[in-house]
Coordinates of N, CA and C and ligand atoms in Angstrom, one line a residue:
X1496 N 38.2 -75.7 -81.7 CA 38.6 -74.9 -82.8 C 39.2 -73.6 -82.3
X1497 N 40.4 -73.0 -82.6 CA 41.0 -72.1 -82.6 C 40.4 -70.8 -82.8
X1498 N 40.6 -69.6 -82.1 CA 40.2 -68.4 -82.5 C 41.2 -67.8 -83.0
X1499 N 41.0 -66.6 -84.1 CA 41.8 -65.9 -84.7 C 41.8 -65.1 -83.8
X1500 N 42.7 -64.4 -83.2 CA 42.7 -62.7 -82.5 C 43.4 -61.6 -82.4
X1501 N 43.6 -60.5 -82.5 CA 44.1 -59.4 -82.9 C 44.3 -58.9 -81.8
X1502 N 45.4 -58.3 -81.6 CA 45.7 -57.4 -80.0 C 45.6 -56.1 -80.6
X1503 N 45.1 -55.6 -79.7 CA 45.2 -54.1 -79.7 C 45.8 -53.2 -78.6
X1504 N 47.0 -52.4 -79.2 CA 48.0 -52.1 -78.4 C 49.1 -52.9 -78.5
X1505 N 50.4 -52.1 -78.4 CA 51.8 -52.7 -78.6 C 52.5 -52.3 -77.8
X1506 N 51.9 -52.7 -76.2 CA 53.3 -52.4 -75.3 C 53.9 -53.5 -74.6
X1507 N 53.9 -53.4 -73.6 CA 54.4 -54.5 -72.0 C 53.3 -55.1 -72.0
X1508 N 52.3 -54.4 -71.8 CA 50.7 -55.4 -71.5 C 50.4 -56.2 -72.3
X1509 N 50.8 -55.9 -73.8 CA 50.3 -56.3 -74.9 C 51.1 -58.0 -75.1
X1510 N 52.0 -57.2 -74.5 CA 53.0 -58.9 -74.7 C 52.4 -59.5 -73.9
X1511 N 52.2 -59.6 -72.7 CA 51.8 -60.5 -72.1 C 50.6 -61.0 -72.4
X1512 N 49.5 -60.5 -73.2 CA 48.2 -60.8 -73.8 C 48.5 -61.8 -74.6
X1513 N 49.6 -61.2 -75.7 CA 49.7 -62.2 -76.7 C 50.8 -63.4 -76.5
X1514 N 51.4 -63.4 -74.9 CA 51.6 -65.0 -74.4 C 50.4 -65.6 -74.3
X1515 N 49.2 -65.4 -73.8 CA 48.1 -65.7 -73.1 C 47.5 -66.2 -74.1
X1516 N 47.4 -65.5 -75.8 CA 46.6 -65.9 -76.5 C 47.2 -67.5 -77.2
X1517 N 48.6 -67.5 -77.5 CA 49.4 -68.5 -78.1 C 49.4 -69.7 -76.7
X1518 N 48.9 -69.1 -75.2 CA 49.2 -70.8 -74.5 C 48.2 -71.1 -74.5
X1519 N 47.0 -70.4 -75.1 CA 45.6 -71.0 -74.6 C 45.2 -71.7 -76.2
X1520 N 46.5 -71.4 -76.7 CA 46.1 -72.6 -78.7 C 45.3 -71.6 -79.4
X1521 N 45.2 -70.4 -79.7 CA 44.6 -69.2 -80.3 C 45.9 -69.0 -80.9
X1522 N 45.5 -68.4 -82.1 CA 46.1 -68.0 -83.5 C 46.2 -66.3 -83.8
X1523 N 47.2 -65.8 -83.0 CA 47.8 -64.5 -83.2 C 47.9 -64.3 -84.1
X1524 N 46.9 -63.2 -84.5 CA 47.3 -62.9 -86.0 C 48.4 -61.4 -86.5
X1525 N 47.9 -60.9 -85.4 CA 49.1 -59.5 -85.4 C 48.2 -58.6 -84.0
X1526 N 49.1 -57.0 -84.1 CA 48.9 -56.0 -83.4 C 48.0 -55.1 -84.2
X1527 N 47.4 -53.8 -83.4 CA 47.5 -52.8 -83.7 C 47.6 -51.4 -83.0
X1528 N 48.6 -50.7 -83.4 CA 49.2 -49.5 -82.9 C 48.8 -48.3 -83.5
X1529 N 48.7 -47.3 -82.6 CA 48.9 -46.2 -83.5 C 50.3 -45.5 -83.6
X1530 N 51.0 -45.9 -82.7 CA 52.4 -45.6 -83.2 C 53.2 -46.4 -83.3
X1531 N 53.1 -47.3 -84.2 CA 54.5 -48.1 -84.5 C 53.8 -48.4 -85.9
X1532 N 54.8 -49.2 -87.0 CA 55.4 -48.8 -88.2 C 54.5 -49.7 -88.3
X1533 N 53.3 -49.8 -89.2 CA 52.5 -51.2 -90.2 C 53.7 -51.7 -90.4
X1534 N 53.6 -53.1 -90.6 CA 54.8 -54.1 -91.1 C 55.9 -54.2 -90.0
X1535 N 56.1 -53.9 -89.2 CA 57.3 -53.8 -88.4 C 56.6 -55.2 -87.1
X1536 N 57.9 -55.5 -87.0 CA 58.3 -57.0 -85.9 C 57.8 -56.3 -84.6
X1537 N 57.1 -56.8 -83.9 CA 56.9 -56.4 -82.3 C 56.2 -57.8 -81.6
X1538 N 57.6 -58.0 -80.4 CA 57.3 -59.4 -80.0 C 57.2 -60.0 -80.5
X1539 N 56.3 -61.3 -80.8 CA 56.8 -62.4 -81.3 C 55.3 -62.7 -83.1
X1540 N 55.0 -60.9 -83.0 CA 54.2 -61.3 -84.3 C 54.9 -59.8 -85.0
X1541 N 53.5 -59.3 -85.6 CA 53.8 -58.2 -86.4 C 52.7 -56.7 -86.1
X1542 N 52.8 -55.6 -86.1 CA 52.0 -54.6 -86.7 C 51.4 -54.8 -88.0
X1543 N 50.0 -54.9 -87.5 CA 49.1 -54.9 -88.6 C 48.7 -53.4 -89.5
X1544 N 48.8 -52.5 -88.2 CA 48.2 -50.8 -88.5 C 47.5 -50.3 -87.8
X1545 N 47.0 -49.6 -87.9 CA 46.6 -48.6 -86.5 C 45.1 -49.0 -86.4
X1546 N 44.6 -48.4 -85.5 CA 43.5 -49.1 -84.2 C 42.4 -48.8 -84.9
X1547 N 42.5 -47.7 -86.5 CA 41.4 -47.6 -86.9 C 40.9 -49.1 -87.6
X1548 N 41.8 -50.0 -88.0 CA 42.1 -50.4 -89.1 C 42.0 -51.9 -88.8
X1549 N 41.0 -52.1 -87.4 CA 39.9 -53.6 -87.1 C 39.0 -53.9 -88.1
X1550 N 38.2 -52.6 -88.6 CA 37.6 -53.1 -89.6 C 38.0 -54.1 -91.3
X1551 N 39.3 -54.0 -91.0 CA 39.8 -54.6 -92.3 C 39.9 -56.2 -92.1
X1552 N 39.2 -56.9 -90.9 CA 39.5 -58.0 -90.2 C 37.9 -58.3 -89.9
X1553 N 37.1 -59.1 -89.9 CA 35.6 -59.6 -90.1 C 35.8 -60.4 -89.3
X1554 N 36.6 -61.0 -89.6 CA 36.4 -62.5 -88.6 C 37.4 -62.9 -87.7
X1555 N 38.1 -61.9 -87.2 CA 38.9 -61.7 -85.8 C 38.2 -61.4 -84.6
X1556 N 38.8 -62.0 -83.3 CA 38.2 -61.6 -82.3 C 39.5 -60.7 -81.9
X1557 N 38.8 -59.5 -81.1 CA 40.2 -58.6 -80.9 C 40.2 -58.7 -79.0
X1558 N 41.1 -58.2 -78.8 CA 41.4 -57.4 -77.3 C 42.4 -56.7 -77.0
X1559 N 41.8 -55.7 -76.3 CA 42.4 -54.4 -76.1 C 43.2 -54.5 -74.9
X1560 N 44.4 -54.5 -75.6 CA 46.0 -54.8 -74.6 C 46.3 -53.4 -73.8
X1561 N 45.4 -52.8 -73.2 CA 45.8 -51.2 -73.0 C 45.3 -51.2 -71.6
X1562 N 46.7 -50.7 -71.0 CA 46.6 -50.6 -69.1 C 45.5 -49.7 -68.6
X1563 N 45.8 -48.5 -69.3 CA 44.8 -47.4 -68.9 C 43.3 -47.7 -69.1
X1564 N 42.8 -47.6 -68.0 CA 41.1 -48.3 -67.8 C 40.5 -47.3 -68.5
X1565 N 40.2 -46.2 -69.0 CA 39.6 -45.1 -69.8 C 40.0 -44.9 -71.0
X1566 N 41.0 -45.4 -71.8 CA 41.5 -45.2 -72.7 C 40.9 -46.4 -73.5
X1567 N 41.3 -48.2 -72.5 CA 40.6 -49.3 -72.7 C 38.8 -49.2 -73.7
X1568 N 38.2 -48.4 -72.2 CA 36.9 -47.7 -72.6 C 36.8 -47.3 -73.7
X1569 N 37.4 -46.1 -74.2 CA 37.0 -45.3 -75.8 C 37.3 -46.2 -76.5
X1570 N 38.3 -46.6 -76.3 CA 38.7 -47.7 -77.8 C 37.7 -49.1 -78.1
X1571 N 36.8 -49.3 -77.0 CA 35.6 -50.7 -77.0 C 34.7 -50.2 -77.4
X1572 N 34.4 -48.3 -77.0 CA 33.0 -48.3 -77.5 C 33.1 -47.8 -78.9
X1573 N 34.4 -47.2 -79.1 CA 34.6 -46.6 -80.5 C 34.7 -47.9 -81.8
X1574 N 35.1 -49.4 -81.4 CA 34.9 -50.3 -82.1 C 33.4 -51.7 -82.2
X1575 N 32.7 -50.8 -81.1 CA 31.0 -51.0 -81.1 C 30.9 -52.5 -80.9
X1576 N 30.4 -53.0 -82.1 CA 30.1 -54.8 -82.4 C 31.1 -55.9 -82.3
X1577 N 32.5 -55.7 -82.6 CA 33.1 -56.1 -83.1 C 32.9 -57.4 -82.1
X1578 N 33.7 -58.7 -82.6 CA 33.6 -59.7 -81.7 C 35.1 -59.6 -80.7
X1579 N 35.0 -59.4 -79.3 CA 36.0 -59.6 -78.6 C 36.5 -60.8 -77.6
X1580 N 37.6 -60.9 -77.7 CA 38.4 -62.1 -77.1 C 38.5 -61.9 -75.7
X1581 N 38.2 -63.2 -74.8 CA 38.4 -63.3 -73.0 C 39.8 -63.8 -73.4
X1582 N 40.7 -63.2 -72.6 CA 41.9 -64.3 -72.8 C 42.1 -64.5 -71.3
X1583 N 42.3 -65.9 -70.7 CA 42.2 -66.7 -69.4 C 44.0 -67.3 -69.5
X1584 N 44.5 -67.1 -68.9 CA 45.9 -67.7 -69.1 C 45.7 -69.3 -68.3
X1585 N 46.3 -70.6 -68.8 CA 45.9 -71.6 -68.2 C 46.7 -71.6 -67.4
X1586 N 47.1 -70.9 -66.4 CA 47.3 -70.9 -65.1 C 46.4 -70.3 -63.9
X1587 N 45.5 -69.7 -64.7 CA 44.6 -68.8 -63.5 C 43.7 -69.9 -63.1
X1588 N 43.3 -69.7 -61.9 CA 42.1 -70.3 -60.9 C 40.8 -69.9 -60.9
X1589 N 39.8 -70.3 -61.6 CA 38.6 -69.8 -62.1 C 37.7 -70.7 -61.4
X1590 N 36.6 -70.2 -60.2 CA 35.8 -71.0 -59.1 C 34.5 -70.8 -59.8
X1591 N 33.6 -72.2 -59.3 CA 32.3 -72.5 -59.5 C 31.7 -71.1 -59.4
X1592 N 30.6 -70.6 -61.0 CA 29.6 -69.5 -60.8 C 30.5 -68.4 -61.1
X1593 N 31.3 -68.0 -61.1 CA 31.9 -67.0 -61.9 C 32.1 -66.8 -63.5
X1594 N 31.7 -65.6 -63.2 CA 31.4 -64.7 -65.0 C 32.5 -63.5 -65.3
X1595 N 32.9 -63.8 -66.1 CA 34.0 -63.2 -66.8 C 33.4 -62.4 -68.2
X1596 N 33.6 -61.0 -68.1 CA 32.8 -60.4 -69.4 C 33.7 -60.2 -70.5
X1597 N 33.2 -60.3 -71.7 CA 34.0 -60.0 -73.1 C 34.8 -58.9 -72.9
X1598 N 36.5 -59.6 -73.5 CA 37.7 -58.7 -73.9 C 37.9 -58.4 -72.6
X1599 N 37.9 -59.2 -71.3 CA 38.9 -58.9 -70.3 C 39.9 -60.3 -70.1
X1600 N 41.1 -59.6 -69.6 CA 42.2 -60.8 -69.3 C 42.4 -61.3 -68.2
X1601 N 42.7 -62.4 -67.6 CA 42.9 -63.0 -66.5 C 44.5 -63.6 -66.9
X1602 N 45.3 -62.6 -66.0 CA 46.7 -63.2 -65.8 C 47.2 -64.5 -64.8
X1603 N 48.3 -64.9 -65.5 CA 48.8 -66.1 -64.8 C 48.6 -65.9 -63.3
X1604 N 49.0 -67.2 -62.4 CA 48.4 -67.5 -61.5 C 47.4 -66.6 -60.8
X1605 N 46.4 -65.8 -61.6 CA 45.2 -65.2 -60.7 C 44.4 -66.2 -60.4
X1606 N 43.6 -65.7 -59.0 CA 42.4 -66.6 -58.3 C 41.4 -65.9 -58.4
X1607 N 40.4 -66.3 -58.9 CA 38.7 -65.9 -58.9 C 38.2 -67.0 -58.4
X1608 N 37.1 -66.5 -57.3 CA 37.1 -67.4 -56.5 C 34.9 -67.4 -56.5
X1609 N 34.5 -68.6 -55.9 CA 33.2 -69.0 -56.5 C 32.6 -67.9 -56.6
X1610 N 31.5 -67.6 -57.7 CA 30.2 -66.9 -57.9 C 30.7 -65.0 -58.0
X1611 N 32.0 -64.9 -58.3 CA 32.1 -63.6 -58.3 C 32.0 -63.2 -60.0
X1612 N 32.0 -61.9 -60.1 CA 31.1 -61.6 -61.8 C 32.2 -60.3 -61.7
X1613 N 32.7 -60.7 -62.9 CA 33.5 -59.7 -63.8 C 33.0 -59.3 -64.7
X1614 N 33.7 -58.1 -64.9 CA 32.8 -57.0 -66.1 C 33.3 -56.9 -67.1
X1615 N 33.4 -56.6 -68.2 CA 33.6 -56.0 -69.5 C 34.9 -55.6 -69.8
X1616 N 36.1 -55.8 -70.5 CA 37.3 -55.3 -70.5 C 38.1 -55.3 -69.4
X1617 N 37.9 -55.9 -68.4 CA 38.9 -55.7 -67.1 C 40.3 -56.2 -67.5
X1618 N 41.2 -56.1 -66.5 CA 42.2 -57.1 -66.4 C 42.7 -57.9 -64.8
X1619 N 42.7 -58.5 -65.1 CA 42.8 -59.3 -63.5 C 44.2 -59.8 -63.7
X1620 N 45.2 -59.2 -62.9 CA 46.3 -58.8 -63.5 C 47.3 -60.3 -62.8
X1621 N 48.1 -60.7 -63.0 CA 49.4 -61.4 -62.6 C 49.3 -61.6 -61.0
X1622 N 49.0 -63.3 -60.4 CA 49.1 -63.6 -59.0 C 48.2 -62.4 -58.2
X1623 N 46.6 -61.6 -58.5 CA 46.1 -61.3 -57.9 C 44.5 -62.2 -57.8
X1624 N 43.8 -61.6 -56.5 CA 43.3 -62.4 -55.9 C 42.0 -61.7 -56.2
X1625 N 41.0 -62.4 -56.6 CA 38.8 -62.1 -56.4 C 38.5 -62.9 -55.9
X1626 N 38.5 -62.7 -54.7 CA 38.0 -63.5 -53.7 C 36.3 -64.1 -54.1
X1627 N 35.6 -64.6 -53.3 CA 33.9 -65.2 -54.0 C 33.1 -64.2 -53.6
X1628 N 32.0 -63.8 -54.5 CA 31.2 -62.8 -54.7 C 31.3 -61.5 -55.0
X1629 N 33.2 -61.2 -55.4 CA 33.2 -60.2 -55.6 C 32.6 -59.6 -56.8
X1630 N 32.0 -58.2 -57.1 CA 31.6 -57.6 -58.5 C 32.2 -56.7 -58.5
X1631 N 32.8 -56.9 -60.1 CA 33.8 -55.9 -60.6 C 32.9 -55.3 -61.8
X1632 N 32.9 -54.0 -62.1 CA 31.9 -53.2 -63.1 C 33.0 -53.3 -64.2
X1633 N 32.8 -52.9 -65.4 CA 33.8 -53.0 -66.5 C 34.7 -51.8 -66.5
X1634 N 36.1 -52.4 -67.3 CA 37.4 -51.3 -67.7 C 38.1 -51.1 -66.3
X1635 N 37.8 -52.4 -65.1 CA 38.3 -52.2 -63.7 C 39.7 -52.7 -64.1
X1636 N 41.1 -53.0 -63.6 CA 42.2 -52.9 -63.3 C 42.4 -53.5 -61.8
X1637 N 42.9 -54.6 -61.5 CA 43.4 -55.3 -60.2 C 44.9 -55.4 -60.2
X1638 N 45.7 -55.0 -60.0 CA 47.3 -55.0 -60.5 C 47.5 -56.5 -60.2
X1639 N 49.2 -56.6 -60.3 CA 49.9 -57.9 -59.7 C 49.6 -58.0 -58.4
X1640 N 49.3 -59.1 -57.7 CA 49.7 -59.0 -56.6 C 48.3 -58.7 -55.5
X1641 N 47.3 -57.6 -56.4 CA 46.6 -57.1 -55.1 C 45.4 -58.3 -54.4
X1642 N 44.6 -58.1 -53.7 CA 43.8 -59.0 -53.4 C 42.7 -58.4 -52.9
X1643 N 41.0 -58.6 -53.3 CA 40.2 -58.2 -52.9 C 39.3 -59.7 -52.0
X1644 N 39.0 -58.9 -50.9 CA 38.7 -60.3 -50.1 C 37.2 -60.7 -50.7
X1645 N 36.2 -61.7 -49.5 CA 35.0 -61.3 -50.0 C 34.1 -60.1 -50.3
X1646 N 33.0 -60.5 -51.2 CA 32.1 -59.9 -51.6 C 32.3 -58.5 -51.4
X1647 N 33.6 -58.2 -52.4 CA 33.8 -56.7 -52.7 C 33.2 -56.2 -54.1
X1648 N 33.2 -55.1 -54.1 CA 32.8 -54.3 -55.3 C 33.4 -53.1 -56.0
X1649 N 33.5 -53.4 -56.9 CA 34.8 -52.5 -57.8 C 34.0 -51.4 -58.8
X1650 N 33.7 -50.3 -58.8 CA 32.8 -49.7 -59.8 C 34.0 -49.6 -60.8
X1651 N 32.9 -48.8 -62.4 CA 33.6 -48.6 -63.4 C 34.8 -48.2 -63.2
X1652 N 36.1 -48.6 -64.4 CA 37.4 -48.1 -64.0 C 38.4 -47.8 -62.6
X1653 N 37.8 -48.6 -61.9 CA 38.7 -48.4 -60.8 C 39.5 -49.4 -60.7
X1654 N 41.0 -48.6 -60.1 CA 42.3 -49.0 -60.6 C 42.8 -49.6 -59.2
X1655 N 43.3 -50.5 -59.2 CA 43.8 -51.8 -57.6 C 45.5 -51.5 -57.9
X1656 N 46.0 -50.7 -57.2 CA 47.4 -50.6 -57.5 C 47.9 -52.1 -57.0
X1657 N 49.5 -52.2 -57.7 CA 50.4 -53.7 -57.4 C 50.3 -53.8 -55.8
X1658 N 49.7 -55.0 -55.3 CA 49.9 -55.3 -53.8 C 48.6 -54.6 -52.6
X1659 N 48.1 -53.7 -53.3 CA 46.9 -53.0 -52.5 C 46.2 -54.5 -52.0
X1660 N 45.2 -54.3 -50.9 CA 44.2 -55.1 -50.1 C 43.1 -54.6 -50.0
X1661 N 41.4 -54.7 -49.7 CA 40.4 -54.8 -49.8 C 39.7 -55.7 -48.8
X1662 N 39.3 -55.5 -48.0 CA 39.0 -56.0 -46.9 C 37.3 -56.3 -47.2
X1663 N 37.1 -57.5 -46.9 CA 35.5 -57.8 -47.3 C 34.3 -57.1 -47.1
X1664 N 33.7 -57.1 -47.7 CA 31.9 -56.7 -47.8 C 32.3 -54.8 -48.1
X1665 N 33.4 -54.7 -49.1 CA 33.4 -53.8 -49.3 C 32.9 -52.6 -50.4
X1666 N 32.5 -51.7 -51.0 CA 31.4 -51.1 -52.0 C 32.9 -50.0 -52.4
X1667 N 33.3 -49.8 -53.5 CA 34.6 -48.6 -54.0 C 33.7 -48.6 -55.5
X1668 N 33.5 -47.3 -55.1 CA 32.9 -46.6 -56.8 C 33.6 -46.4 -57.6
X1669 N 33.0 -45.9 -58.7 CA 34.1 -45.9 -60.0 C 35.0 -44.9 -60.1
X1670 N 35.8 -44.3 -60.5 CA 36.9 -44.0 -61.0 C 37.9 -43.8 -59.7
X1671 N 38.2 -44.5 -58.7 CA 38.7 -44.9 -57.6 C 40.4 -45.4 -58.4
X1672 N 41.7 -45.1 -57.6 CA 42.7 -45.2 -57.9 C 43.6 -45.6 -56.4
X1673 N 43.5 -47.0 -56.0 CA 44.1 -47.3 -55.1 C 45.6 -47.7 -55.5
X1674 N 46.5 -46.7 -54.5 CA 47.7 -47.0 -54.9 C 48.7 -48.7 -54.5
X1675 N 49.5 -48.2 -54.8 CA 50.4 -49.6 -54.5 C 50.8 -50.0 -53.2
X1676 N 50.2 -51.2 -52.4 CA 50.9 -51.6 -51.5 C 49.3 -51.2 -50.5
X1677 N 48.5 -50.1 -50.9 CA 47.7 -49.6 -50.0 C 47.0 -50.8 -49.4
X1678 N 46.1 -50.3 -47.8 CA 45.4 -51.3 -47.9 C 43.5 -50.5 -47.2
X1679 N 42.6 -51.4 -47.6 CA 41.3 -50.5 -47.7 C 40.6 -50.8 -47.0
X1680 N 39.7 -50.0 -45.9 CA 39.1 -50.8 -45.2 C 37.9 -50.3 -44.8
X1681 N 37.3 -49.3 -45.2 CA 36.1 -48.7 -45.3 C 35.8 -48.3 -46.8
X1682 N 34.5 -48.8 -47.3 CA 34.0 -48.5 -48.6 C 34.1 -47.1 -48.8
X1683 N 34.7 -46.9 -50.4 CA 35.0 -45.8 -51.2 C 33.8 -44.9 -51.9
X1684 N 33.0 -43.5 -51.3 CA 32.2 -43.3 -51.9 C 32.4 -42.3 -52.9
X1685 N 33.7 -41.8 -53.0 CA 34.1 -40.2 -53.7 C 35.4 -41.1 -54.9
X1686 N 35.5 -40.7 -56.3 CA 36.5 -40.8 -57.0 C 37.7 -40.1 -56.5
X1687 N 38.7 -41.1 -56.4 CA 39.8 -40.4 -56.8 C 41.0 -40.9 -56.1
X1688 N 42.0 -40.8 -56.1 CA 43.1 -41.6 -55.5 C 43.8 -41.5 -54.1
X1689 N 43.9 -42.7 -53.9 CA 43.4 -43.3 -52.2 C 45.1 -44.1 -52.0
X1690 N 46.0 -43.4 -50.9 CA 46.6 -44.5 -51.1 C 47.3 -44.9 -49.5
X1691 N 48.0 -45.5 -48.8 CA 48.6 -45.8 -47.3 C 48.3 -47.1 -47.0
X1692 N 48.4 -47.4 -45.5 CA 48.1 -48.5 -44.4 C 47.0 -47.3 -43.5
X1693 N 45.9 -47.5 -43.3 CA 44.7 -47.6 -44.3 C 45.2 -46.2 -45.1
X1694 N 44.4 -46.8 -46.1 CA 44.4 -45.9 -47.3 C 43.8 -44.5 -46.7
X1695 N 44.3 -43.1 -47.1 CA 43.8 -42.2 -46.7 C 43.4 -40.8 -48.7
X1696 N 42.5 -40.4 -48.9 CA 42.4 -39.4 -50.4 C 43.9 -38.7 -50.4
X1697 N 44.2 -39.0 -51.6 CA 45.3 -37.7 -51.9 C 45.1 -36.8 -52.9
X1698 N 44.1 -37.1 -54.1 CA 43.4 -36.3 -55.2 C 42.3 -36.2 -55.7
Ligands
COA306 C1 49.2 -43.6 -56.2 C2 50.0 -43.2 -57.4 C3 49.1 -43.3 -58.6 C4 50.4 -41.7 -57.2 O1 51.1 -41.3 -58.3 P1 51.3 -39.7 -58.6 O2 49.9 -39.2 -58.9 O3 52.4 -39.6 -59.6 O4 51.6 -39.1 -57.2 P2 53.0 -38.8 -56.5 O5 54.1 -39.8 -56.9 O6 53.3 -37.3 -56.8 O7 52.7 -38.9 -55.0 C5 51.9 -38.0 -54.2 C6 52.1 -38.3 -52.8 O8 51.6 -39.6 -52.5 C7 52.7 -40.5 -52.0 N1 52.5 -41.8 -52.6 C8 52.4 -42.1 -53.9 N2 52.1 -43.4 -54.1 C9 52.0 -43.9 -52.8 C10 51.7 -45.2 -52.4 N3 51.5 -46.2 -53.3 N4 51.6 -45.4 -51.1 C11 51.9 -44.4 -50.2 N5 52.2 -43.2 -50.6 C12 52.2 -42.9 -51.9 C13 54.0 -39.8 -52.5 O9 55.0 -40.2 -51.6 C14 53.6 -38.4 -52.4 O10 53.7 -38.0 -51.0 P3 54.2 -36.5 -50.6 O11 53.2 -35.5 -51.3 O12 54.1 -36.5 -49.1 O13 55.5 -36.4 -51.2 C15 51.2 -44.1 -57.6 O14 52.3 -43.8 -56.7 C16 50.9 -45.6 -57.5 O15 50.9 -46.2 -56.4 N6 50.5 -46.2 -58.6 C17 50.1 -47.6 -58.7 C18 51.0 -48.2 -59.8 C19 50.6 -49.7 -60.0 O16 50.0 -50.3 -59.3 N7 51.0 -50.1 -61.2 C20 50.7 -51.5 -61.6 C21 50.5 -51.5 -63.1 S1 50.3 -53.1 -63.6

């Protein structure tokens, strides 16, 4: 049986969600934005209304199309119960014992690999890699491209810039912002953004 689902957010990310939802045979029902026009064409459905305005929808599952991992956050807890959508694109690689938590996305060709546990809202973005046992806390972000080896650990919101590395049996706390291309090789205990060949704090 088909799920109804509602994206929330109308940008770049959002499109790719709502490919993800139409290849996996799910029933796009529209967007919602807070800045673009109720009624107006975006991508290949419509603006429903703004983000206050899930409640007008009971029996939608939603997910929150929004890059920013803190923003993701307010907007899940501010819509509480609601039932939310995993969207798994059928090209990702999903290994024995892995958990995947409500309203996070798995982009085309990603690898999750056995017994690793995903959190809550994430996105596991386009051809990147979770290697087995990794744990990822919820509203985390792995860009295109990046790869965490084994049994790493991602706290809340922490951001995997495009192409970053992660070298195994690693621990990175939450609000961690690894840039693009970086690569990581001793566990992260302080927030804040990390980026080089090895990654060195810049903020
Ligand atoms: C790390 C990052 C967030 C920094 O952005 P910023 O806060 O605007 O910082 P700035 O561009 O002012 O850069 C600060 C310094 O870090 C350097 N720097 C920035 N990003 C870098 C990176 N990825 N690798 C190496 N050095 C980097 C800059 O050259 C600059 O150095 P300088 O002070 O010697 O001139 C950003 O460059 C980045 O890599 N973002 C990841 C984007 C991404 O993965 N997107 C995928 C979305 S799906």
């Amino acid at each position: 049986m088909y799920k109804n689902v509602i994206v929330v957010g109308a940008g770049g990310h959002a499109k790719v969600i709502a490919d993800i939802v139409r290849k996996s045979g799910d029933n796009l029902i529209g967007f919602l934005d807070d800045h673009k026009e109720p009624g107006s064409a975006f991508f290949d459905g419509f603006i429903l209304g703004d983000t206050e305005s899930y409640g007008e929808y009971p029996d939608a599952q939603f997910i929150i199309a929004i890059g920013n991992n803190a923003i993701r956050e307010t907007i899940s807890k501010k819509m509480g119960d609601v039932s939310f959508y995993t969207a798994i694109h059928p090209t990702a690689v999903i290994g024995e014992g892995v958990t995947i938590g409500e309203g996070s996305a798995v982009m085309a060709n990603a690898v999750i690999n056995a017994d690793a546990a995903i959190g809550a809202h994430c996105i596991i973005n386009t051809a990147s890699v979770v290697e087995h046992d990794g744990k990822l806390a919820s509203f985390v972000h792995v860009s295109p491209g990046a790869a965490l080896a084994g049994t790493v650990s991602l706290g809340e919101r922490a951001h995997i810039g495009i192409g970053a590395k992660i070298i195994q049996n690693l621990e990175i706390c939450a609000d961690v912002l690894v840039g693009a291309g970086g690569v990581v090789t001793t566990s992260i205990t302080e927030p804040g953004t990390y980026v080089g060949v090895p990654v060195r704090k810049v903020k």
